[in-house]
Every structure is written in C-alpha cells, then in structure tokens.
mmCIF file of C-alpha atoms (C1' of nucleotides) in Angstrom:
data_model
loop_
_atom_site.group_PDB
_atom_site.id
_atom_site.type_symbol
_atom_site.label_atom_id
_atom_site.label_comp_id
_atom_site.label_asym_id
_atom_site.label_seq_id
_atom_site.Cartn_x
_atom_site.Cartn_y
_atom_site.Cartn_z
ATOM 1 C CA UNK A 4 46.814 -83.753 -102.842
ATOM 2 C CA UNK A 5 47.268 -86.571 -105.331
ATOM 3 C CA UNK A 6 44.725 -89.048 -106.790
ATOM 4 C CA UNK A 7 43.134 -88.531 -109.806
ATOM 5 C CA UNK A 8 40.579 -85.798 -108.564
ATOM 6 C CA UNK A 9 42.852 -83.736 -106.918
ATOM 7 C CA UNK A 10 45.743 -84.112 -110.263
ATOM 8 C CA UNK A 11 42.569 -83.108 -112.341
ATOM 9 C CA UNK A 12 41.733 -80.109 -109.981
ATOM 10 C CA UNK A 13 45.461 -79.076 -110.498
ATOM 11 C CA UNK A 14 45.380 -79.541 -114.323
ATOM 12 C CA UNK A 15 41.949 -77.035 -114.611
ATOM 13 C CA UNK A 16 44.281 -74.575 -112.292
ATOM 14 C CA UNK A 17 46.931 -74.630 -114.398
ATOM 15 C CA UNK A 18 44.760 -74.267 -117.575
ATOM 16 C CA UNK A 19 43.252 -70.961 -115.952
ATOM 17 C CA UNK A 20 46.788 -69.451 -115.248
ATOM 18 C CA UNK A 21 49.825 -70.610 -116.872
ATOM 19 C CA UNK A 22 48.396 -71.513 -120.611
ATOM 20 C CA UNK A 23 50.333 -69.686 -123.056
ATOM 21 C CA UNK A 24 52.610 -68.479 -120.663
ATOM 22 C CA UNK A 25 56.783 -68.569 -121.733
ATOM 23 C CA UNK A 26 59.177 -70.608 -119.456
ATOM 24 C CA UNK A 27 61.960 -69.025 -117.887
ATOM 25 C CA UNK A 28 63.764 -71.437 -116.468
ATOM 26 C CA UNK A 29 63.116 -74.316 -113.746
ATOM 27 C CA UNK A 30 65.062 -74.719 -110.619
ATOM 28 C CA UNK A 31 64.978 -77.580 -107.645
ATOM 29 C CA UNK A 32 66.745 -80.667 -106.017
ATOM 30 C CA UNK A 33 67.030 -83.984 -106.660
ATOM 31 C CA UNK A 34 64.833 -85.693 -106.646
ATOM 32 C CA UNK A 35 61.846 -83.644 -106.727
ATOM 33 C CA UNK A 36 63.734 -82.911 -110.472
ATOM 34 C CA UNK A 37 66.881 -84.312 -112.447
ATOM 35 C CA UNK A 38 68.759 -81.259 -113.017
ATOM 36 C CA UNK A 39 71.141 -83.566 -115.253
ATOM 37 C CA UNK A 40 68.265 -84.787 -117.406
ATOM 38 C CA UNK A 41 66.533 -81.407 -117.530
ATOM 39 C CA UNK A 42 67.032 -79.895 -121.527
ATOM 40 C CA UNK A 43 67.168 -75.885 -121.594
ATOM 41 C CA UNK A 44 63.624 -74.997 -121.405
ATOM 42 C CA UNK A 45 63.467 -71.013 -121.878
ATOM 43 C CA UNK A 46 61.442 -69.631 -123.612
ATOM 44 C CA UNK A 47 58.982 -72.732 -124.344
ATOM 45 C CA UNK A 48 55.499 -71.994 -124.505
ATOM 46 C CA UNK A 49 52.832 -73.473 -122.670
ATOM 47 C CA UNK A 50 50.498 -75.195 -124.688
ATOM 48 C CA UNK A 51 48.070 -77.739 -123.459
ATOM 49 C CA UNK A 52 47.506 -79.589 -120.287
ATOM 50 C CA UNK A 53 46.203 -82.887 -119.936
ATOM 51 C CA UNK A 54 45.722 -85.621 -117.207
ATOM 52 C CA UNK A 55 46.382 -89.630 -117.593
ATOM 53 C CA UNK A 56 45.492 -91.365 -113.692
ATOM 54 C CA UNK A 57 47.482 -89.556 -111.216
ATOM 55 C CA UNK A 58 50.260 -88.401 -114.020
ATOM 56 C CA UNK A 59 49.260 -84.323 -114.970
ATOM 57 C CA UNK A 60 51.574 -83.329 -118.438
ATOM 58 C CA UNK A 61 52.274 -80.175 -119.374
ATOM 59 C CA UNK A 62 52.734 -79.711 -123.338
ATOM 60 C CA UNK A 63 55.485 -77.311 -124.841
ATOM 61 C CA UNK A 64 55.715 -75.348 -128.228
ATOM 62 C CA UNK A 65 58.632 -77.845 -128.945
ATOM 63 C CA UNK A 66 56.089 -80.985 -128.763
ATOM 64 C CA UNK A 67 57.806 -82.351 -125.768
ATOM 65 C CA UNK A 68 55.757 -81.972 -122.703
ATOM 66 C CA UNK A 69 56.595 -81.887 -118.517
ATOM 67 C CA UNK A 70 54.804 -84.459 -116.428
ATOM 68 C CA UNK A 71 54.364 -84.209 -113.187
ATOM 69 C CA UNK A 72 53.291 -86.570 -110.524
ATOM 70 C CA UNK A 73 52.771 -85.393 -106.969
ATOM 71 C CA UNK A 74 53.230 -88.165 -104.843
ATOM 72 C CA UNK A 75 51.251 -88.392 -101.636
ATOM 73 C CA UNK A 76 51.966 -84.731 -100.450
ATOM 74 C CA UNK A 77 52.737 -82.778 -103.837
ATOM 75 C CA UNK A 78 50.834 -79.710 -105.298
ATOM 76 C CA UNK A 79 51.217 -76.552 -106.890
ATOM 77 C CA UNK A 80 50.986 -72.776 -106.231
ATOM 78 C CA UNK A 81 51.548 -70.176 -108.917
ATOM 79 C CA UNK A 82 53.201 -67.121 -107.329
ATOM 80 C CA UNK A 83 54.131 -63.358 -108.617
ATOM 81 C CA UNK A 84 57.948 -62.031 -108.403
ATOM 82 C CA UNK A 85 57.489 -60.769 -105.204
ATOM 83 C CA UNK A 86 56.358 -63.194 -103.109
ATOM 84 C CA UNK A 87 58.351 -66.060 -101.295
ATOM 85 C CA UNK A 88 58.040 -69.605 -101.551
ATOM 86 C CA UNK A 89 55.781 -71.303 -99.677
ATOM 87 C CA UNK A 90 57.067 -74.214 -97.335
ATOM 88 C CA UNK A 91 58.107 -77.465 -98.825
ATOM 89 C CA UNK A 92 59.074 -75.674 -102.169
ATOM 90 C CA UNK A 93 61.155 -78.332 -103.861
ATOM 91 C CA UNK A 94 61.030 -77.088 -107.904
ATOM 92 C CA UNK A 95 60.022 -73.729 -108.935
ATOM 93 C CA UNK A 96 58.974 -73.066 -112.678
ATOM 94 C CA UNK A 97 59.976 -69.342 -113.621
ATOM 95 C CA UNK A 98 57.902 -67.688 -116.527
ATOM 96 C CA UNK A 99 59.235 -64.504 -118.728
ATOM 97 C CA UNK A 100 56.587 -62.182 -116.863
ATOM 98 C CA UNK A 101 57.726 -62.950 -113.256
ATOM 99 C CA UNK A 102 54.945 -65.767 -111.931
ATOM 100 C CA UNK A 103 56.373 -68.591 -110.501
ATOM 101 C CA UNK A 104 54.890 -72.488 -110.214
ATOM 102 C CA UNK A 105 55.908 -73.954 -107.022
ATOM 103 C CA UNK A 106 56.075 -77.375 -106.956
ATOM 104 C CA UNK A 107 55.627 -78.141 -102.911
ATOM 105 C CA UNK A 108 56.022 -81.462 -101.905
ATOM 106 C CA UNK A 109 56.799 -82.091 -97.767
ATOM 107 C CA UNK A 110 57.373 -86.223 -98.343
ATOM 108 C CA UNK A 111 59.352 -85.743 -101.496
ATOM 109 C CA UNK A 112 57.988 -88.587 -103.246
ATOM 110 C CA UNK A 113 56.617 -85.778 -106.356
ATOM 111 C CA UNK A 114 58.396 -86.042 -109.376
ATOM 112 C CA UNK A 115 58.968 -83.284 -111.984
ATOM 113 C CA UNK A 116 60.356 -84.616 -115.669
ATOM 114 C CA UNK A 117 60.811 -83.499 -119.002
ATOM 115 C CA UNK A 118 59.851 -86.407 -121.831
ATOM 116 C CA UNK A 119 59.887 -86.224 -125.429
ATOM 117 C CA UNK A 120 56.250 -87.883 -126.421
ATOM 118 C CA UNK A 121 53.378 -87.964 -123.484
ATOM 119 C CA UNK A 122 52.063 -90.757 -125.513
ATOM 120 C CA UNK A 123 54.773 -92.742 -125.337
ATOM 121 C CA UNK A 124 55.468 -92.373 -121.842
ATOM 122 C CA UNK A 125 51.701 -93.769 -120.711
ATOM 123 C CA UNK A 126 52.431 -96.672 -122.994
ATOM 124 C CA UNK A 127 55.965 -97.279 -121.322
ATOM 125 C CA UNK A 128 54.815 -97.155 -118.006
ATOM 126 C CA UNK A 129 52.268 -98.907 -118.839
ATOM 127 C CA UNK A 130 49.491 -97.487 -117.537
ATOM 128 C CA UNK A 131 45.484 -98.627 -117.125
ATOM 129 C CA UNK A 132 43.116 -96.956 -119.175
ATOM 130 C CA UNK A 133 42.041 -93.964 -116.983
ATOM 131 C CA UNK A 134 39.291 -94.292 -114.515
ATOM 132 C CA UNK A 135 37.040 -90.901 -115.008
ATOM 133 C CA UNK A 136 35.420 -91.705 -117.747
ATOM 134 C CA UNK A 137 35.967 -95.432 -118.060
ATOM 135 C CA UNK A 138 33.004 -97.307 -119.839
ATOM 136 C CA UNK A 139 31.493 -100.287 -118.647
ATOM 137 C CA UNK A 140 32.278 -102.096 -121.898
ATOM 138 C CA UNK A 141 35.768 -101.228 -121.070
ATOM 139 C CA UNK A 142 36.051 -101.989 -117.318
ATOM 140 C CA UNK A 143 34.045 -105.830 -118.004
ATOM 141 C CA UNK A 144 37.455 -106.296 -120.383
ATOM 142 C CA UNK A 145 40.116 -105.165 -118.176
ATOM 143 C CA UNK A 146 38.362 -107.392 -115.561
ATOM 144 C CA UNK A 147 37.745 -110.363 -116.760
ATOM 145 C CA UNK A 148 39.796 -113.429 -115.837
ATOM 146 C CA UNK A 149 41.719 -111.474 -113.069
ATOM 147 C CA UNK A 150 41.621 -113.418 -109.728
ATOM 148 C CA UNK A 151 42.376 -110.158 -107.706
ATOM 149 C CA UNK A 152 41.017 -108.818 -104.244
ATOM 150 C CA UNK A 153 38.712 -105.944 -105.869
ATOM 151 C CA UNK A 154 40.740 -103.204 -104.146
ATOM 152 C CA UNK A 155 44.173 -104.432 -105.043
ATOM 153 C CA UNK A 156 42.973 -104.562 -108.562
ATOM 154 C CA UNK A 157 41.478 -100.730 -108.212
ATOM 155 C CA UNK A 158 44.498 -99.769 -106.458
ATOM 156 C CA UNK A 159 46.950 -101.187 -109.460
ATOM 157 C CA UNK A 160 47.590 -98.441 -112.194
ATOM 158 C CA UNK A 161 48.456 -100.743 -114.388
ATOM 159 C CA UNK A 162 44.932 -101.793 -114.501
ATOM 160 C CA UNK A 163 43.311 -98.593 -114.231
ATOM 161 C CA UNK A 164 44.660 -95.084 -113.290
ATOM 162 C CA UNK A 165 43.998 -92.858 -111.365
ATOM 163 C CA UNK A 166 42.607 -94.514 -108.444
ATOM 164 C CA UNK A 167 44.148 -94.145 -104.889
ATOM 165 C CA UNK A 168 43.548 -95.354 -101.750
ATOM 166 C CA UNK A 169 40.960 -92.759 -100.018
ATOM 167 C CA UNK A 170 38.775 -92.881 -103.394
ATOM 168 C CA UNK A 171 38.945 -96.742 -103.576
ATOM 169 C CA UNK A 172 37.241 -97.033 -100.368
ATOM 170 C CA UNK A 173 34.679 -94.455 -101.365
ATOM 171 C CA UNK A 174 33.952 -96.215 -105.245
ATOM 172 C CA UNK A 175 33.486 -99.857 -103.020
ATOM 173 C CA UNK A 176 31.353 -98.298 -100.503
ATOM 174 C CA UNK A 177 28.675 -96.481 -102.779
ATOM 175 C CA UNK A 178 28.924 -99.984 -104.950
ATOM 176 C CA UNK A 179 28.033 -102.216 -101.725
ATOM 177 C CA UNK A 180 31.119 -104.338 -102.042
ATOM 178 C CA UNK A 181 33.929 -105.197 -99.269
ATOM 179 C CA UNK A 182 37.300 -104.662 -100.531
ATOM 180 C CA UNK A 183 38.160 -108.235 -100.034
ATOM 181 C CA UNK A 184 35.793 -109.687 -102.340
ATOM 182 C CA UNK A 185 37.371 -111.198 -105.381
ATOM 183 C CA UNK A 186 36.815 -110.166 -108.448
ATOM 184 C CA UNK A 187 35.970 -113.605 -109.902
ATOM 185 C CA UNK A 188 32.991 -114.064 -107.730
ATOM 186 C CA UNK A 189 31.568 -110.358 -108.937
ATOM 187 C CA UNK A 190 29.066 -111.266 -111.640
ATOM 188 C CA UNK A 191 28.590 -108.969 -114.694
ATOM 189 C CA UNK A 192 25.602 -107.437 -112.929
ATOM 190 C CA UNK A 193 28.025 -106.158 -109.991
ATOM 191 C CA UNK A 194 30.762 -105.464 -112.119
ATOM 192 C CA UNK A 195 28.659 -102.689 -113.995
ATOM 193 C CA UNK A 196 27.131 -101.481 -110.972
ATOM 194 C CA UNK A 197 31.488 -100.775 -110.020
ATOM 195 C CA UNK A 198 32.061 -98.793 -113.253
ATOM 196 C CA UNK A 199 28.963 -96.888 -112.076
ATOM 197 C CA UNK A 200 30.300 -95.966 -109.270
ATOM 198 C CA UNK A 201 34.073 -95.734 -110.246
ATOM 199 C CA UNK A 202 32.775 -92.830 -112.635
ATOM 200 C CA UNK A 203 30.128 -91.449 -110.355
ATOM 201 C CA UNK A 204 32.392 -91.342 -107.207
ATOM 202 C CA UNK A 205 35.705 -89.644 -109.276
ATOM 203 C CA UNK A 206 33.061 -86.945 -111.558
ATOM 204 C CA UNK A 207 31.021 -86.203 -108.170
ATOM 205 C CA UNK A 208 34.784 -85.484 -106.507
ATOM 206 C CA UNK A 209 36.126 -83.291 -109.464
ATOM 207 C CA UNK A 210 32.903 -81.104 -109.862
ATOM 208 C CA UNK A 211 33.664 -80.265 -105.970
ATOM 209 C CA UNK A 212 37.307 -79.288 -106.898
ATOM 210 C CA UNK A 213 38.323 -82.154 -104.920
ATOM 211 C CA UNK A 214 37.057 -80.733 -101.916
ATOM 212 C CA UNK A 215 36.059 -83.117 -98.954
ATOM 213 C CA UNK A 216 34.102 -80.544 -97.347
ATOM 214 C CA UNK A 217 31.657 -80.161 -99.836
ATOM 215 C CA UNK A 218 31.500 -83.914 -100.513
ATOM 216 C CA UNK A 219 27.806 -85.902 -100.290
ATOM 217 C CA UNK A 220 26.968 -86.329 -96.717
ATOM 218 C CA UNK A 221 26.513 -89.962 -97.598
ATOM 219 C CA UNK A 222 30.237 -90.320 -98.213
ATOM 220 C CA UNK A 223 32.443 -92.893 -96.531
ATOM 221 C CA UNK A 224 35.789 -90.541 -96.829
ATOM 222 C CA UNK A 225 34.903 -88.342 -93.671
ATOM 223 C CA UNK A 226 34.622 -91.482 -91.518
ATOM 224 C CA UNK A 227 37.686 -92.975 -92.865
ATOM 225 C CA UNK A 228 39.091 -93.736 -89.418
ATOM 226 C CA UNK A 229 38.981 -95.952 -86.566
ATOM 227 C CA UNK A 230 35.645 -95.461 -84.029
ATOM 228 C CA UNK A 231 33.717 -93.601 -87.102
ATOM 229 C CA UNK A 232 29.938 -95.045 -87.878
ATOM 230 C CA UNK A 233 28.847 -95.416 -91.213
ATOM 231 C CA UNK A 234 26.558 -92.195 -92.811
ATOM 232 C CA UNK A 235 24.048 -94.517 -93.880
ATOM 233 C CA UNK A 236 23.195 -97.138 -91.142
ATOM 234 C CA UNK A 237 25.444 -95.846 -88.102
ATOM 235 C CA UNK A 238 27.292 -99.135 -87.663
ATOM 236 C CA UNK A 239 30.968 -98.855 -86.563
ATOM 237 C CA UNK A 240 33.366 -99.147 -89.650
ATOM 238 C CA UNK A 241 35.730 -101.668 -90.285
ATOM 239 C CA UNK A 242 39.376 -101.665 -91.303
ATOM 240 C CA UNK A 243 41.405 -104.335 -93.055
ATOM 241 C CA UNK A 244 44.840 -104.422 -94.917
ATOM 242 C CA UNK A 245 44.598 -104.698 -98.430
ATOM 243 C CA UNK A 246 47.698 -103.899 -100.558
ATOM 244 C CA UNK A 247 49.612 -102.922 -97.571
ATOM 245 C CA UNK A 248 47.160 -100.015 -96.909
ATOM 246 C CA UNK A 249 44.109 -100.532 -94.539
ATOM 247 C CA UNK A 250 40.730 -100.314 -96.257
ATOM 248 C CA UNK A 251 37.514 -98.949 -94.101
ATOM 249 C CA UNK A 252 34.351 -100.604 -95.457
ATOM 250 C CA UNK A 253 30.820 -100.507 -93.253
ATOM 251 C CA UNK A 254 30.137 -104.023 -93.130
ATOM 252 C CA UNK A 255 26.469 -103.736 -92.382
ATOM 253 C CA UNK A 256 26.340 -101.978 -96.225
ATOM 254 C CA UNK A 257 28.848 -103.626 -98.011
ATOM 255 C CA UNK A 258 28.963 -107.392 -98.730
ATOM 256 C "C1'" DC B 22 58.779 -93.166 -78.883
ATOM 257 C "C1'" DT B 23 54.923 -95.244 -81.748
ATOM 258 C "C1'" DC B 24 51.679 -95.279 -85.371
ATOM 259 C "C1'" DC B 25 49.928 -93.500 -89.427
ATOM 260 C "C1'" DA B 26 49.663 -90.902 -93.939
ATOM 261 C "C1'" DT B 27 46.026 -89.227 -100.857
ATOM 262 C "C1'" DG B 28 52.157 -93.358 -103.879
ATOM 263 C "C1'" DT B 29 55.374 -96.320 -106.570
ATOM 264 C "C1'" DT B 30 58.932 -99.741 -107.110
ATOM 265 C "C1'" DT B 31 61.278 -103.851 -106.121
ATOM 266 C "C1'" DA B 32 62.411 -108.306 -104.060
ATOM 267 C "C1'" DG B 33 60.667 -112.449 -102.743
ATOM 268 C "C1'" DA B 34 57.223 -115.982 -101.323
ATOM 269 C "C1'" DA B 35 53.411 -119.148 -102.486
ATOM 270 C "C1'" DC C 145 52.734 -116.130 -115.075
ATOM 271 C "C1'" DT C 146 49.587 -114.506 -111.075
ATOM 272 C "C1'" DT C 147 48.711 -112.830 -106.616
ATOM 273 C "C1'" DC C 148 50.143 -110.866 -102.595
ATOM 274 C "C1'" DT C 149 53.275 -109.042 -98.732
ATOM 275 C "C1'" DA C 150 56.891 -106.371 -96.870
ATOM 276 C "C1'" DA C 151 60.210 -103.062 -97.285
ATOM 277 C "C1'" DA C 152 62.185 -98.967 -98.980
ATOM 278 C "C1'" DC C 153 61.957 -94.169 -100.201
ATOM 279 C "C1'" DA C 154 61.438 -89.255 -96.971
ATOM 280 C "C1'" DT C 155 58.919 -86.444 -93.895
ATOM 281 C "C1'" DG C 156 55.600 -84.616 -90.676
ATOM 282 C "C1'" DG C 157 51.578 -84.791 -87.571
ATOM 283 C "C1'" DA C 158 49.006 -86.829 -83.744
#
DNA sequence: CTCCATGTTTAGAA
DNA sequence: CTTCTAAACATGGA
C-alpha cells in the first residue's frame, strides 16, 4: 500500500482515529522497529499527522514525532483489546484505552522510527519537494538542466516525493509521454502539461482513497501488465525497464 | 522452479 | 559530478 496516495489515505485514517489518543507503549522486531533506538514513549499524546512523499509522521506532545514508511507491502490497522493481530503484524502501537495500531508489513521493508525534528529529517534525507501539490513554477526548476530518462527522474525522491512506480506510469500516460524520453528534449510547453498531470493523476487517486477500483476508466494502472490494450485506442501495451523496474506505456498514445 | 511485486540503498561502470 | 544498472534486502503469489 505505499506511494504517496495510499501513505496519504493512511495519514486521513489515522487523523479520524488515533488523534489525541495517549501511547502506551510500542512493541515489534527488528527491523520493522529499533527497539534499541526506541525512547520510552508512554503516555505521549498524539498530536498531528502529516505526510512528506511516501514518509507519513506522526507528531507527539513532546515535539518529537514517529515516521513511518511502509515499504512496498506496509499498512496499518487500528484494533480494540480484544481482537488479534492480523497477519504480517510486525510493530504494534498500544494506546491507554486498549486500541492497538498494527503496523503489517509481509516483505518487511516498512520502517517504524522515532526522530527528534520531522523537519530536519526531510532535509537530511534529502528529500524532493512533494509531488501533490507541486506547482508548475516549481517542477520547471527542479527540472531544468537534468539529462534524466523522465521516469527515472519521477521515480527519484530526491527530486520529487512521493512518486512510485504504478503512479509514474499513470502521470506519463495521461501526459502523452514514453518513459524513455529525456527530459532535455521536453520543452517548457510539455513540461507544464507533466506537472498537470503529476497533480491531477496523485489528487484524482487520493479523492478515491487510493482505490483502483474506483479509478477513471481511462486509466493505464488496470492494464499494467503484459497482453493488456490501452483504454483509449485498444493497442497492446508496451513494457520497458527503466530504473530497474519495467514501465508499461501505450505507444500508439504516448510519444 | 521461475518470474514478478506499490521501495530504498549501495557499489560500480561509463 | 551525472546518469544508469545490478544487486541486496525479505517474502509471498502466480
């Protein structure tokens, strides 16, 4: 469940449950969480939620803050006292009236931290600025002079965040352009016409609560695999590799 | 058994 | 420095 539409569609969960709610304790393996680097955490307060790319933090009465980041399987799934985990439970968060936050993760490659300043943690990992609301003023900057293939540059957090590989391959399809196209040969024209659809493709995807099925029917994402047709003109889609993943692109649409 | 999977990091090659 | 590839991490489904 993790690119930036399904973190966000976590975050507004979290805001409608746990917000304002008093921690317990947390429990969980290595290295889901760092038991070693973990501060005692009872009886912080939920305060705030926000989202940077694919990173979700979770802000404390103390000013310090959790982030999670979920990986390629991770999600959550608040629970009450009585009921058991659900499978691939690797970190539980325990709250003074009995719910539970399961942190479920089946490929383990979630993570689950505490950190002093959220702030200073997006500027050390130096992260993009993030993609759901990025302006076209902005995205023209970040873009110019880079040489990239477009989709290794959407794909590359440090450039912008929150973009993944199923969502990549949606933004390039609605914006007509393959994934190997280099950015350099994009003029400003096409470059806008990308923001566009970075911000049209990742708002579209969050007001459906990330949910494919309810996704336009003119979307690339349920024909993401090999003998699909394009939605639009019915032509077989193509796959490359880009950035060690493969892209699908219809190359009747997109040039 | 083989291939593939919504991610990130690191080592190394041009 | 920039761009890009492959591998590693760990696990499950087809």
């Amino acid at each position: 469940m993790p690119e930036l539409p399904e973190v966000e569609t976590i975050r507004r969960y979290l805001d409608r449950t746990v917000f304002n709610r008093t921690i317990a304790g947390i429990s969980g393996f290595a290295p889901t969480i760092d038991p070693e680097h973990l501060p005692p955490l009872s009886d912080r307060t939920i305060t705030a939620t926000s989202r940077h790319g694919k990173y979700l933090f979770v802000d404390l009465d103390s000013g310090s803050s959790l982030v999670l980041h979920f990986g390629m399987t991770g999600d959550l799934l608040l629970i009450t006292g009585y009921d058991s985990d659900p499978p691939y439970t690797r970190a539980v968060v325990s709250f003074s009236d009995g719910s539970r936050l399961a942190f479920t993760d089946s490929r383990r490659f979630g993570r689950l931290r505490w950190i002093p300043d959220r702030k200073a943690f997006i500027v050390e990992r130096r992260l993009g600025p993030d993609a759901l609301t990025i302006s076209r003023e902005t995205f023209l900057t970040i873009t110019a002079g880079s040489h990239q293939r477009v989709k290794m540059f959407l794909l590359d957090q440090h450039r912008i965040a929150g973009i993944g590989n199923i969502y990549a391959d949606e933004i390039l399809f609605q914006a007509g352009i393959r994934p190997l196209r280099s950015l350099h040969d994009l003029d400003p024209i096409r470059l806008s016409l990308l923001a566009a659809a970075i911000v049209y493709v990742l708002t579209t995807a969050v007001d459906r609560a990330a949910d494919f099925d309810r996704y336009p029917a003119n979307w690339l994402i349920p024909h993401r695999s090999p003998g699909e047709r394009c939605p639009c003109c019915g032509e077989p889609v193509s796959r490359v590799m880009v950035a060690g993943r493969y892209a699908y692109f219809c190359p009747s649409c997109q040039k």
